[in-house]
GROMACS .gro file of C-alpha atoms in nm:
model
  232
    1MET     CA    1   2.321   1.071   1.388
    2ALA     CA    2   2.144   0.842   1.135
    3ASP     CA    3   1.781   0.866   1.261
    4MET     CA    4   1.828   1.248   1.202
    5GLN     CA    5   1.651   1.410   0.961
    6GLY     CA    6   1.848   1.654   0.822
    7LYS     CA    7   1.796   1.811   0.497
    8GLU     CA    8   1.443   1.726   0.339
    9LYS     CA    9   1.477   1.655  -0.035
   10GLU     CA   10   1.200   1.762  -0.242
   11LEU     CA   11   1.012   1.480  -0.400
   12SER     CA   12   0.784   1.451  -0.743
   13VAL     CA   13   0.438   1.355  -0.767
   14ALA     CA   14   0.499   1.029  -0.850
   15ASP     CA   15   0.709   0.952  -0.497
   16ARG     CA   16   0.473   1.107  -0.265
   17GLN     CA   17   0.228   0.884  -0.453
   18VAL     CA   18   0.472   0.623  -0.263
   19GLU     CA   19   0.521   0.822   0.062
   20GLN     CA   20   0.122   0.803   0.127
   21VAL     CA   21   0.085   0.471   0.000
   22LEU     CA   22   0.373   0.346   0.276
   23SER     CA   23   0.319   0.540   0.520
   24SER     CA   24   0.068   0.308   0.652
   25ASN     CA   25   0.267   0.019   0.622
   26PRO     CA   26   0.334  -0.140   0.991
   27LEU     CA   27   0.747   0.053   0.906
   28PHE     CA   28   0.695   0.384   0.897
   29SER     CA   29   0.297   0.458   1.036
   30SER     CA   30   0.336   0.766   1.222
   31LEU     CA   31   0.730   0.774   1.195
   32GLU     CA   32   0.865   1.115   1.029
   33GLY     CA   33   0.810   1.074   0.688
   34PHE     CA   34   1.220   1.123   0.606
   35TYR     CA   35   1.232   0.808   0.647
   36ILE     CA   36   1.024   0.703   0.358
   37LYS     CA   37   1.182   0.967   0.169
   38ASP     CA   38   1.539   0.822   0.185
   39LEU     CA   39   1.429   0.411   0.113
   40ILE     CA   40   1.284   0.565  -0.185
   41GLY     CA   41   1.617   0.717  -0.335
   42LYS     CA   42   1.723   0.353  -0.276
   43GLY     CA   43   1.433   0.217  -0.498
   44GLU     CA   44   1.287   0.219  -0.796
   45ARG     CA   45   0.938   0.193  -0.969
   46ARG     CA   46   0.874  -0.119  -1.155
   47VAL     CA   47   0.549  -0.174  -1.309
   48PHE     CA   48   0.374  -0.554  -1.353
   49SER     CA   49   0.121  -0.699  -1.576
   50ALA     CA   50  -0.211  -0.882  -1.411
   51GLY     CA   51  -0.033  -1.298  -1.469
   52SER     CA   52   0.376  -1.182  -1.460
   53GLN     CA   53   0.541  -1.383  -1.212
   54ILE     CA   54   0.712  -1.162  -1.014
   55ILE     CA   55   0.967  -1.349  -0.676
   56SER     CA   56   0.933  -1.801  -0.876
   57GLU     CA   57   1.011  -2.041  -0.576
   58GLY     CA   58   1.384  -2.171  -0.462
   59GLU     CA   59   1.570  -1.816  -0.676
   60SER     CA   60   1.787  -1.627  -0.556
   61GLY     CA   61   1.646  -1.320  -0.383
   62GLU     CA   62   1.843  -1.033  -0.490
   63GLU     CA   63   1.548  -0.753  -0.393
   64VAL     CA   64   1.253  -0.637  -0.191
   65PHE     CA   65   0.883  -0.564  -0.262
   66PHE     CA   66   0.660  -0.267  -0.153
   67ILE     CA   67   0.318  -0.291  -0.326
   68ILE     CA   68   0.215   0.059  -0.436
   69SER     CA   69  -0.039   0.008  -0.651
   70GLY     CA   70  -0.275  -0.393  -0.685
   71LYS     CA   71  -0.217  -0.732  -0.571
   72VAL     CA   72  -0.011  -1.073  -0.493
   73LYS     CA   73  -0.098  -1.386  -0.428
   74VAL     CA   74   0.176  -1.588  -0.255
   75THR     CA   75   0.153  -1.968  -0.367
   76LEU     CA   76   0.310  -2.326  -0.350
   77TYR     CA   77   0.240  -2.620  -0.634
   78GLY     CA   78   0.267  -2.952  -0.418
   79GLU     CA   79   0.357  -3.255  -0.661
   80GLU     CA   80   0.036  -3.274  -0.871
   81GLY     CA   81   0.040  -2.875  -0.970
   82ARG     CA   82  -0.215  -2.819  -0.704
   83GLU     CA   83  -0.177  -2.509  -0.566
   84ILE     CA   84  -0.193  -2.375  -0.255
   85VAL     CA   85  -0.289  -1.946  -0.152
   86LEU     CA   86  -0.058  -1.921   0.145
   87SER     CA   87  -0.158  -1.511   0.110
   88ILE     CA   88  -0.334  -1.210  -0.075
   89LEU     CA   89  -0.123  -0.883  -0.099
   90ARG     CA   90  -0.204  -0.586  -0.144
   91GLN     CA   91  -0.143  -0.174  -0.107
   92GLY     CA   92   0.109  -0.056   0.173
   93ASP     CA   93   0.222  -0.413   0.143
   94MET     CA   94   0.641  -0.560   0.185
   95VAL     CA   95   0.691  -0.878  -0.033
   96GLY     CA   96   1.023  -1.106  -0.091
   97GLU     CA   97   1.264  -0.960   0.225
   98MET     CA   98   1.196  -1.309   0.392
   99SER     CA   99   1.567  -1.387   0.129
  100ILE     CA  100   1.683  -1.063   0.193
  101ILE     CA  101   1.754  -1.111   0.529
  102ASP     CA  102   1.850  -1.556   0.571
  103ASP     CA  103   2.013  -1.525   0.262
  104LEU     CA  104   1.838  -1.861   0.127
  105PRO     CA  105   1.587  -1.899  -0.154
  106ARG     CA  106   1.288  -1.763  -0.221
  107SER     CA  107   1.019  -2.021   0.010
  108ALA     CA  108   0.710  -1.942  -0.195
  109ASN     CA  109   0.574  -1.750  -0.573
  110VAL     CA  110   0.451  -1.400  -0.583
  111GLU     CA  111   0.245  -1.386  -0.861
  112ALA     CA  112  -0.002  -0.967  -1.010
  113ILE     CA  113  -0.379  -1.090  -1.005
  114GLU     CA  114  -0.368  -0.751  -1.093
  115ASP     CA  115  -0.190  -0.452  -1.277
  116LEU     CA  116   0.084  -0.408  -1.010
  117ASP     CA  117   0.265  -0.122  -0.966
  118CYS     CA  118   0.607  -0.131  -0.742
  119LEU     CA  119   0.948   0.010  -0.554
  120VAL     CA  120   1.184  -0.290  -0.544
  121ILE     CA  121   1.456  -0.177  -0.316
  122GLY     CA  122   1.865  -0.404  -0.421
  123LYS     CA  123   1.966  -0.615  -0.115
  124GLN     CA  124   2.180  -0.470   0.039
  125ALA     CA  125   2.034  -0.112   0.028
  126PHE     CA  126   1.779  -0.251   0.246
  127LEU     CA  127   2.008  -0.429   0.440
  128ASN     CA  128   2.242  -0.086   0.498
  129TYR     CA  129   1.888   0.134   0.514
  130LEU     CA  130   1.767  -0.127   0.820
  131SER     CA  131   2.147  -0.047   0.952
  132LYS     CA  132   2.093   0.313   0.937
  133HIS     CA  133   1.721   0.375   1.079
  134HIS     CA  134   1.728   0.147   1.410
  135ARG     CA  135   1.359   0.230   1.401
  136VAL     CA  136   1.241   0.136   1.138
  137TYR     CA  137   1.503  -0.238   1.199
  138ILE     CA  138   1.305  -0.267   1.588
  139ARG     CA  139   0.975  -0.253   1.373
  140PHE     CA  140   1.088  -0.496   1.169
  141LEU     CA  141   1.154  -0.740   1.326
  142ALA     CA  142   0.857  -0.751   1.509
  143TYR     CA  143   0.703  -0.747   1.197
  144LEU     CA  144   0.853  -1.033   1.122
  145THR     CA  145   0.767  -1.208   1.514
  146GLY     CA  146   0.382  -1.041   1.348
  147ARG     CA  147   0.495  -1.341   1.026
  148LEU     CA  148   0.511  -1.639   1.251
  149ARG     CA  149   0.216  -1.584   1.485
  150GLU     CA  150  -0.036  -1.547   1.204
  151ALA     CA  151   0.150  -1.930   1.026
  152THR     CA  152   0.127  -2.025   1.387
  153ARG     CA  153  -0.257  -1.877   1.415
  154LYS     CA  154  -0.316  -2.079   1.018
  155ILE     CA  155  -0.154  -2.382   1.105
  156GLY     CA  156  -0.400  -2.429   1.383
  157GLY     CA  157  -0.724  -2.356   1.185
  158LEU     CA  158  -0.627  -2.577   0.892
  159ALA     CA  159  -0.613  -2.833   1.169
  160LEU     CA  160  -0.878  -2.818   1.430
  161LEU     CA  161  -1.143  -2.589   1.276
  162ASP     CA  162  -1.451  -2.733   0.970
  163VAL     CA  163  -1.467  -2.576   0.663
  164CYS     CA  164  -1.712  -2.295   0.738
  165GLY     CA  165  -1.429  -2.258   1.066
  166ARG     CA  166  -1.142  -2.222   0.845
  167ILE     CA  167  -1.346  -1.994   0.588
  168ALA     CA  168  -1.409  -1.728   0.911
  169HIS     CA  169  -1.093  -1.786   1.040
  170THR     CA  170  -0.894  -1.688   0.651
  171LEU     CA  171  -1.119  -1.384   0.623
  172ILE     CA  172  -1.088  -1.264   1.038
  173GLY     CA  173  -0.657  -1.288   0.938
  174MET     CA  174  -0.712  -1.085   0.609
  175ALA     CA  175  -0.872  -0.822   0.771
  176GLY     CA  176  -0.563  -0.825   1.047
  177LYS     CA  177  -0.649  -0.564   1.328
  178LYS     CA  178  -0.853  -0.328   1.160
  179GLY     CA  179  -1.222  -0.555   1.223
  180THR     CA  180  -1.251  -0.727   1.488
  181ALA     CA  181  -1.325  -0.512   1.807
  182SER     CA  182  -1.674  -0.452   1.689
  183GLY     CA  183  -1.794  -0.733   1.594
  184VAL     CA  184  -1.774  -0.758   1.218
  185VAL     CA  185  -1.549  -0.801   0.973
  186ALA     CA  186  -1.476  -0.697   0.638
  187VAL     CA  187  -1.226  -0.730   0.408
  188ASP     CA  188  -1.209  -0.769  -0.051
  189ARG     CA  189  -1.419  -0.967  -0.187
  190ILE     CA  190  -1.219  -1.309  -0.304
  191THR     CA  191  -1.342  -1.593  -0.532
  192HIS     CA  192  -1.421  -1.895  -0.384
  193GLU     CA  193  -1.173  -2.099  -0.580
  194GLU     CA  194  -0.902  -1.842  -0.428
  195ILE     CA  195  -1.056  -1.935  -0.087
  196ALA     CA  196  -1.014  -2.261  -0.179
  197ALA     CA  197  -0.645  -2.235  -0.281
  198MET     CA  198  -0.588  -2.038   0.116
  199ILE     CA  199  -0.751  -2.327   0.359
  200GLY     CA  200  -0.715  -2.675   0.151
  201SER     CA  201  -1.047  -2.716   0.095
  202SER     CA  202  -1.215  -2.723  -0.334
  203ARG     CA  203  -1.473  -2.455  -0.500
  204GLU     CA  204  -1.786  -2.599  -0.447
  205VAL     CA  205  -1.720  -2.763  -0.063
  206VAL     CA  206  -1.677  -2.357  -0.038
  207SER     CA  207  -1.903  -2.246  -0.241
  208ARG     CA  208  -2.112  -2.534  -0.022
  209ALA     CA  209  -2.029  -2.377   0.269
  210LEU     CA  210  -2.012  -2.032   0.213
  211LYS     CA  211  -2.416  -2.112   0.067
  212LYS     CA  212  -2.506  -2.238   0.413
  213MET     CA  213  -2.292  -1.946   0.642
  214ALA     CA  214  -2.507  -1.681   0.450
  215HIS     CA  215  -2.853  -1.828   0.542
  216GLU     CA  216  -2.736  -1.874   0.851
  217GLY     CA  217  -2.658  -1.487   0.873
  218TYR     CA  218  -2.245  -1.534   0.923
  219ILE     CA  219  -2.205  -1.364   0.639
  220LYS     CA  220  -2.221  -1.123   0.363
  221ILE     CA  221  -2.152  -1.096  -0.049
  222GLU     CA  222  -2.158  -0.779  -0.176
  223LYS     CA  223  -2.005  -0.680  -0.461
  224ASP     CA  224  -1.678  -0.582  -0.388
  225LYS     CA  225  -1.678  -0.661   0.016
  226MET     CA  226  -1.732  -1.015   0.191
  227ILE     CA  227  -1.931  -0.946   0.560
  228LEU     CA  228  -1.812  -1.164   0.871
  229TYR     CA  229  -2.075  -1.136   1.179
  230ILE     CA  230  -1.839  -1.266   1.433
  231GLU     CA  231  -2.071  -1.217   1.706
  232GLN     CA  232  -2.353  -1.374   1.584
   0.00000   0.00000   0.00000
């Protein structure tokens, strides 16, 4: 059977790092290690410096990227060059998968905002991998459904909430499932400009809103974290 483990292949130190990082990805969490080992064997490591353009909107999608270290922003640009940040992805996340599946051009830009290390899998190799490993394939479908639900959540937030609400909505979305049960959400700190681009506002408006939220005890901004208290 395709999902049987077979003979284990010894991994290098670098590949063990990839295995450890990808074990946190929803596609592979709690699955046997040979699923990740097989994926590693189909890809190659690539590094990009901060500021590098990884994916450009409109180009052909021939590869999927798994982030081993660093961060990227997924963006669109308006007619006047205004940047809209759709999401910020980091270690363990996957990017570039949509064009692999629907065979359409890339729908957004992806830029490294830190030095980036990725495992890169070619289109056909990734499709072959999914067809071979049905458990990962089912998880991949669930991941795509989750992306659609998140897009719906973001659209609703942009349409219905004020600036403070949109900031809170965005931080909760960044935390994902990790952090709302306790009523406290902690995420890596991002700049006021990045928040503004994510919620369709300006840096000045976001700065005033954050100051108001901090004064009222809804948010605390630390050196490398932003902490939102959602049960105030």
